[in-house]
Amino acid sequence: MKGHHKVTLGVGQVFGIKLAPSASVVQIAAAAGFDALFIDLEHSALSLNDASLLCTTGLLAGITPFVRVPYQCGDGFVQRVLDGGAMGVIFPHVSTRDEAESAVAISKYPPAGKRSMTGQLPQFAYAAQPHAVVIPQSNNVGSTVIVMIETKEALQNLDAIASVPGVDVLLVGSNDLTIELGISSQFDSPVYKEAMEKISQACKKHGKIMGLGGVYDNPTIQGWAVHDLGVGFVLGGQDSSFIAKAAKACAEALVKVEKSQN
């Protein structure tokens, strides 16, 4: 299966794509040293075809592609994302055990789940493979299940969600979570930190990886999350924010050059 593997312990650095469905962006992410792609179909205009192109390029470039699907998108949509080359699916707004179990079920072939079988998958370079190869390899290393913790209800159901077999990562959606908690983007708030500590405890108890999303350019919070909470999956930013930040810095530098000549 192209030498890729599901998320394991360690800090995975993740590059988000929501703007540019280009193979060049995948190459940039790989060359920069990122471990995985976070291809965003929840908050973007990217299509399923765009996602498949990015996933296939990721497989070839040696950077593991994950796809975030829209909330309540349906099992059929998730299946098409996996058939398109994703090595795992990111499910937003998972708030109950039932939702976590449903995420696992559609991501896995029987007997672990209910994913439907097809042939010549991009994860196997479109080479025909027997079911005896496709099923165990896909279930074990090619269908990482990442559930996002973003609601008050999810915090109340942490133990139940984290205990679901087949769930690999609990990814904190920090922006939506802080909005729900009434402390929008206040990552230094004791309320946010308490929630993060609860998520960390649930992950450690059930052997899951904790992920961090939505906190960028904040090494203090990121360092605390990695070193104190054991976060092992970090979304470093998205293509749109990288472009905007660099463009702003360039424009400001040019203004300084112009003023220095006056």
Coordinates of C-alpha atoms in Angstrom, one line a residue:
M1 CA 0.0 0.0 0.0
K2 CA 2.5 2.6 -1.2
G3 CA 4.5 2.4 2.0
H4 CA 2.1 4.7 3.9
H5 CA 0.9 4.1 7.4
K6 CA -1.8 5.3 9.7
V7 CA -1.1 7.9 12.4
T8 CA 1.2 6.5 15.1
L9 CA 2.7 7.9 18.2
G10 CA 5.0 10.9 17.7
V11 CA 4.2 14.4 16.5
G12 CA 2.8 14.4 13.0
Q13 CA 3.1 17.8 11.3
V14 CA 0.1 18.4 9.0
F15 CA -0.4 20.7 6.1
G16 CA -3.9 21.9 5.3
I17 CA -5.2 22.4 1.8
K18 CA -8.5 24.3 1.2
L19 CA -7.6 26.7 -1.6
A20 CA -5.4 25.2 -4.3
P21 CA -6.2 21.8 -5.9
S22 CA -2.7 21.6 -7.3
A23 CA -0.1 18.8 -7.4
S24 CA 2.5 21.6 -6.9
V25 CA 1.0 22.4 -3.4
V26 CA 1.4 18.8 -2.4
Q27 CA 5.1 18.9 -3.5
I28 CA 5.6 22.1 -1.6
A29 CA 4.2 20.5 1.6
A30 CA 6.3 17.4 1.2
A31 CA 9.5 19.5 0.5
A32 CA 8.8 21.6 3.6
G33 CA 8.9 18.5 5.7
F34 CA 5.2 18.0 6.6
D35 CA 4.2 14.4 7.3
A36 CA 0.5 14.5 6.2
L37 CA -2.1 16.5 4.3
F38 CA -5.3 17.8 5.7
I39 CA -7.5 18.2 2.6
D40 CA -10.5 20.2 3.6
L41 CA -13.9 19.5 2.0
E42 CA -15.8 21.0 4.9
H43 CA -14.7 24.6 4.6
S44 CA -13.8 25.0 0.9
A45 CA -15.0 24.8 -2.6
L46 CA -12.8 21.8 -3.4
S47 CA -14.5 18.9 -5.2
L48 CA -14.3 15.2 -4.7
N49 CA -12.2 15.1 -7.9
D50 CA -9.9 17.7 -6.4
A51 CA -9.5 15.7 -3.3
S52 CA -8.7 12.6 -5.2
L53 CA -6.0 14.4 -7.3
L54 CA -4.4 15.7 -4.1
C55 CA -4.6 12.3 -2.4
T56 CA -3.0 10.5 -5.4
T57 CA -0.3 13.1 -5.6
G58 CA 0.3 12.7 -1.9
L59 CA 0.7 9.0 -2.2
L60 CA 3.3 9.5 -5.0
A61 CA 5.1 12.3 -3.1
G62 CA 5.4 10.3 0.1
I63 CA 3.1 12.5 2.3
T64 CA 0.0 10.8 3.8
P65 CA -3.3 12.3 2.6
F66 CA -6.2 12.7 5.0
V67 CA -9.5 14.3 4.0
R68 CA -12.0 16.2 6.2
V69 CA -15.5 15.6 5.0
P70 CA -18.5 17.9 5.4
Y71 CA -20.5 17.5 8.6
Q72 CA -23.3 14.8 8.1
C73 CA -22.2 14.3 4.5
G74 CA -23.4 10.7 4.4
D75 CA -21.8 7.3 4.2
G76 CA -21.7 7.4 0.4
F77 CA -19.6 10.6 0.3
V78 CA -17.1 9.1 2.8
Q79 CA -16.8 6.0 0.8
R80 CA -16.0 8.0 -2.4
V81 CA -13.3 10.0 -0.5
L82 CA -11.6 6.7 0.6
D83 CA -12.0 5.2 -2.9
G84 CA -10.4 8.4 -4.2
G85 CA -7.1 7.8 -2.4
A86 CA -7.5 9.1 1.2
M87 CA -5.5 7.2 3.8
G88 CA -8.0 8.3 6.4
V89 CA -11.0 10.5 7.0
I90 CA -11.5 13.5 9.4
F91 CA -15.0 13.6 10.7
P92 CA -16.0 17.0 12.1
H93 CA -18.4 17.7 15.1
V94 CA -18.4 14.2 16.5
S95 CA -20.3 14.5 19.7
T96 CA -21.5 11.0 20.7
R97 CA -20.3 7.5 20.8
D98 CA -22.9 6.6 18.1
E99 CA -21.4 9.1 15.7
A100 CA -17.9 7.8 16.4
E101 CA -19.0 4.2 15.8
S102 CA -20.6 5.3 12.5
A103 CA -17.4 7.0 11.4
V104 CA -15.5 3.7 12.0
A105 CA -18.1 1.6 10.3
I106 CA -18.1 3.4 7.0
S107 CA -14.3 3.6 7.0
K108 CA -13.7 -0.2 7.4
Y109 CA -14.4 -3.2 5.3
P110 CA -16.3 -6.1 6.9
P111 CA -16.1 -7.6 9.4
A112 CA -14.8 -4.4 11.1
G113 CA -17.3 -2.1 9.2
K114 CA -19.6 -1.8 6.2
R115 CA -17.5 -0.1 3.6
S116 CA -18.3 -1.5 0.1
M117 CA -15.6 -3.2 -1.9
T118 CA -14.3 -1.9 -5.3
G119 CA -11.2 -2.7 -7.3
Q120 CA -8.0 -1.0 -8.4
L121 CA -7.7 1.6 -5.6
P122 CA -5.1 4.4 -5.9
Q123 CA -3.7 3.3 -2.5
F124 CA -2.5 0.2 -4.4
A125 CA -1.4 2.2 -7.4
Y126 CA -4.5 0.9 -9.3
A127 CA -3.0 -2.6 -9.4
A128 CA -5.5 -5.4 -9.0
Q129 CA -5.3 -7.0 -5.6
P130 CA -7.2 -9.9 -4.1
H131 CA -9.6 -9.1 -1.3
A132 CA -7.4 -11.0 1.1
V133 CA -4.8 -8.2 0.6
V134 CA -7.1 -5.2 0.2
I135 CA -9.2 -5.8 3.3
P136 CA -6.6 -6.2 6.0
Q137 CA -4.2 -3.6 4.6
S138 CA -6.9 -1.0 4.2
N139 CA -8.5 -1.7 7.6
N140 CA -5.2 -1.7 9.4
V141 CA -3.2 1.1 7.8
G142 CA -5.3 2.7 5.1
S143 CA -8.3 4.0 6.9
T144 CA -7.3 6.2 9.8
V145 CA -10.4 7.5 11.6
I146 CA -9.9 11.0 13.0
V147 CA -12.9 12.4 15.0
M148 CA -13.0 16.1 15.8
I149 CA -13.9 17.3 19.3
E150 CA -15.6 20.7 18.8
T151 CA -18.7 20.8 21.0
K152 CA -19.8 20.9 24.6
E153 CA -21.6 17.6 24.1
A154 CA -18.4 16.0 22.9
L155 CA -16.7 17.1 26.1
Q156 CA -19.5 15.4 28.1
N157 CA -19.1 12.2 26.1
L158 CA -15.3 12.1 25.9
D159 CA -14.8 8.7 27.5
A160 CA -17.5 7.1 25.4
I161 CA -16.0 8.6 22.2
A162 CA -12.4 7.7 23.0
S163 CA -13.3 4.1 23.9
V164 CA -14.6 3.3 20.4
P165 CA -12.5 0.6 18.8
G166 CA -11.2 1.9 15.4
V167 CA -11.0 5.6 16.3
D168 CA -7.4 6.6 16.0
V169 CA -7.3 10.3 16.7
L170 CA -9.3 12.8 18.7
L171 CA -8.6 16.1 17.0
V172 CA -9.5 19.3 18.9
G173 CA -11.2 21.8 16.6
S174 CA -10.0 24.7 18.8
N175 CA -12.0 27.5 17.1
D176 CA -15.4 25.9 17.1
L177 CA -14.7 24.5 20.6
T178 CA -13.8 27.9 22.1
I179 CA -16.9 29.5 20.4
E180 CA -19.1 26.8 22.0
L181 CA -17.5 27.5 25.4
G182 CA -18.1 31.2 25.1
I183 CA -14.4 32.1 24.9
S184 CA -13.8 32.5 21.2
S185 CA -10.1 32.1 20.3
Q186 CA -9.0 32.6 23.9
F187 CA -6.5 29.8 23.9
D188 CA -4.9 31.0 27.2
S189 CA -8.3 30.8 29.0
P190 CA -8.4 28.3 31.9
V191 CA -11.7 27.1 30.4
Y192 CA -10.0 26.0 27.2
K193 CA -7.0 24.5 29.0
E194 CA -9.3 22.5 31.3
A195 CA -11.1 21.1 28.2
M196 CA -7.8 20.2 26.6
E197 CA -6.6 18.5 29.7
K198 CA -9.9 16.4 29.8
I199 CA -9.4 15.4 26.2
S200 CA -5.8 14.5 26.9
Q201 CA -6.8 12.3 29.8
A202 CA -9.4 10.5 27.7
C203 CA -6.9 9.8 24.9
K204 CA -4.3 8.5 27.3
K205 CA -6.8 6.3 29.1
H206 CA -8.0 4.6 25.8
G207 CA -4.7 4.7 23.9
K208 CA -5.8 7.3 21.3
I209 CA -3.7 10.0 19.7
M210 CA -4.7 13.6 20.6
G211 CA -4.6 16.2 17.8
L212 CA -4.6 19.9 17.8
G213 CA -6.2 22.1 15.1
G214 CA -7.0 25.8 14.9
V215 CA -4.1 27.1 16.9
Y216 CA -1.4 28.6 14.6
D217 CA 1.6 30.8 15.2
N218 CA 1.3 30.2 18.9
P219 CA 4.4 28.2 20.0
T220 CA 3.5 28.6 23.7
I221 CA 0.1 26.8 23.4
Q222 CA 1.5 24.4 20.8
G223 CA 4.4 23.5 23.0
W224 CA 2.2 23.0 26.1
A225 CA -0.1 20.8 24.0
V226 CA 2.7 18.6 22.7
H227 CA 4.9 18.4 25.8
D228 CA 2.3 18.5 28.6
L229 CA -0.7 17.0 27.0
G230 CA 0.9 14.5 24.6
V231 CA -0.5 15.9 21.4
G232 CA 0.8 13.8 18.5
F233 CA -1.0 15.3 15.5
V234 CA -0.7 19.0 14.8
L235 CA -2.3 21.0 12.0
G236 CA 0.3 23.6 11.2
G237 CA -1.8 25.8 9.0
Q238 CA -3.5 25.9 5.6
D239 CA -2.4 26.9 2.1
S240 CA -4.7 30.0 2.2
S241 CA -3.2 31.3 5.5
F242 CA 0.4 30.6 4.3
I243 CA -0.2 32.6 1.1
A244 CA -1.9 35.4 3.0
K245 CA 0.7 35.7 5.6
A246 CA 3.6 35.7 3.2
A247 CA 1.8 38.2 0.9
K248 CA 1.2 40.6 3.7
A249 CA 4.8 40.4 4.9
C250 CA 6.0 41.0 1.3
A251 CA 3.8 44.0 0.8
E252 CA 4.8 45.5 4.2
A253 CA 8.5 45.0 3.3
L254 CA 8.0 46.8 -0.1
V255 CA 6.3 49.7 1.7
K256 CA 9.3 50.0 4.0
V257 CA 11.6 50.0 1.0
E258 CA 9.6 52.8 -0.6
K259 CA 9.5 54.9 2.5
S260 CA 13.3 54.4 3.0
Q261 CA 13.9 56.2 -0.3
N262 CA 11.8 59.3 0.7

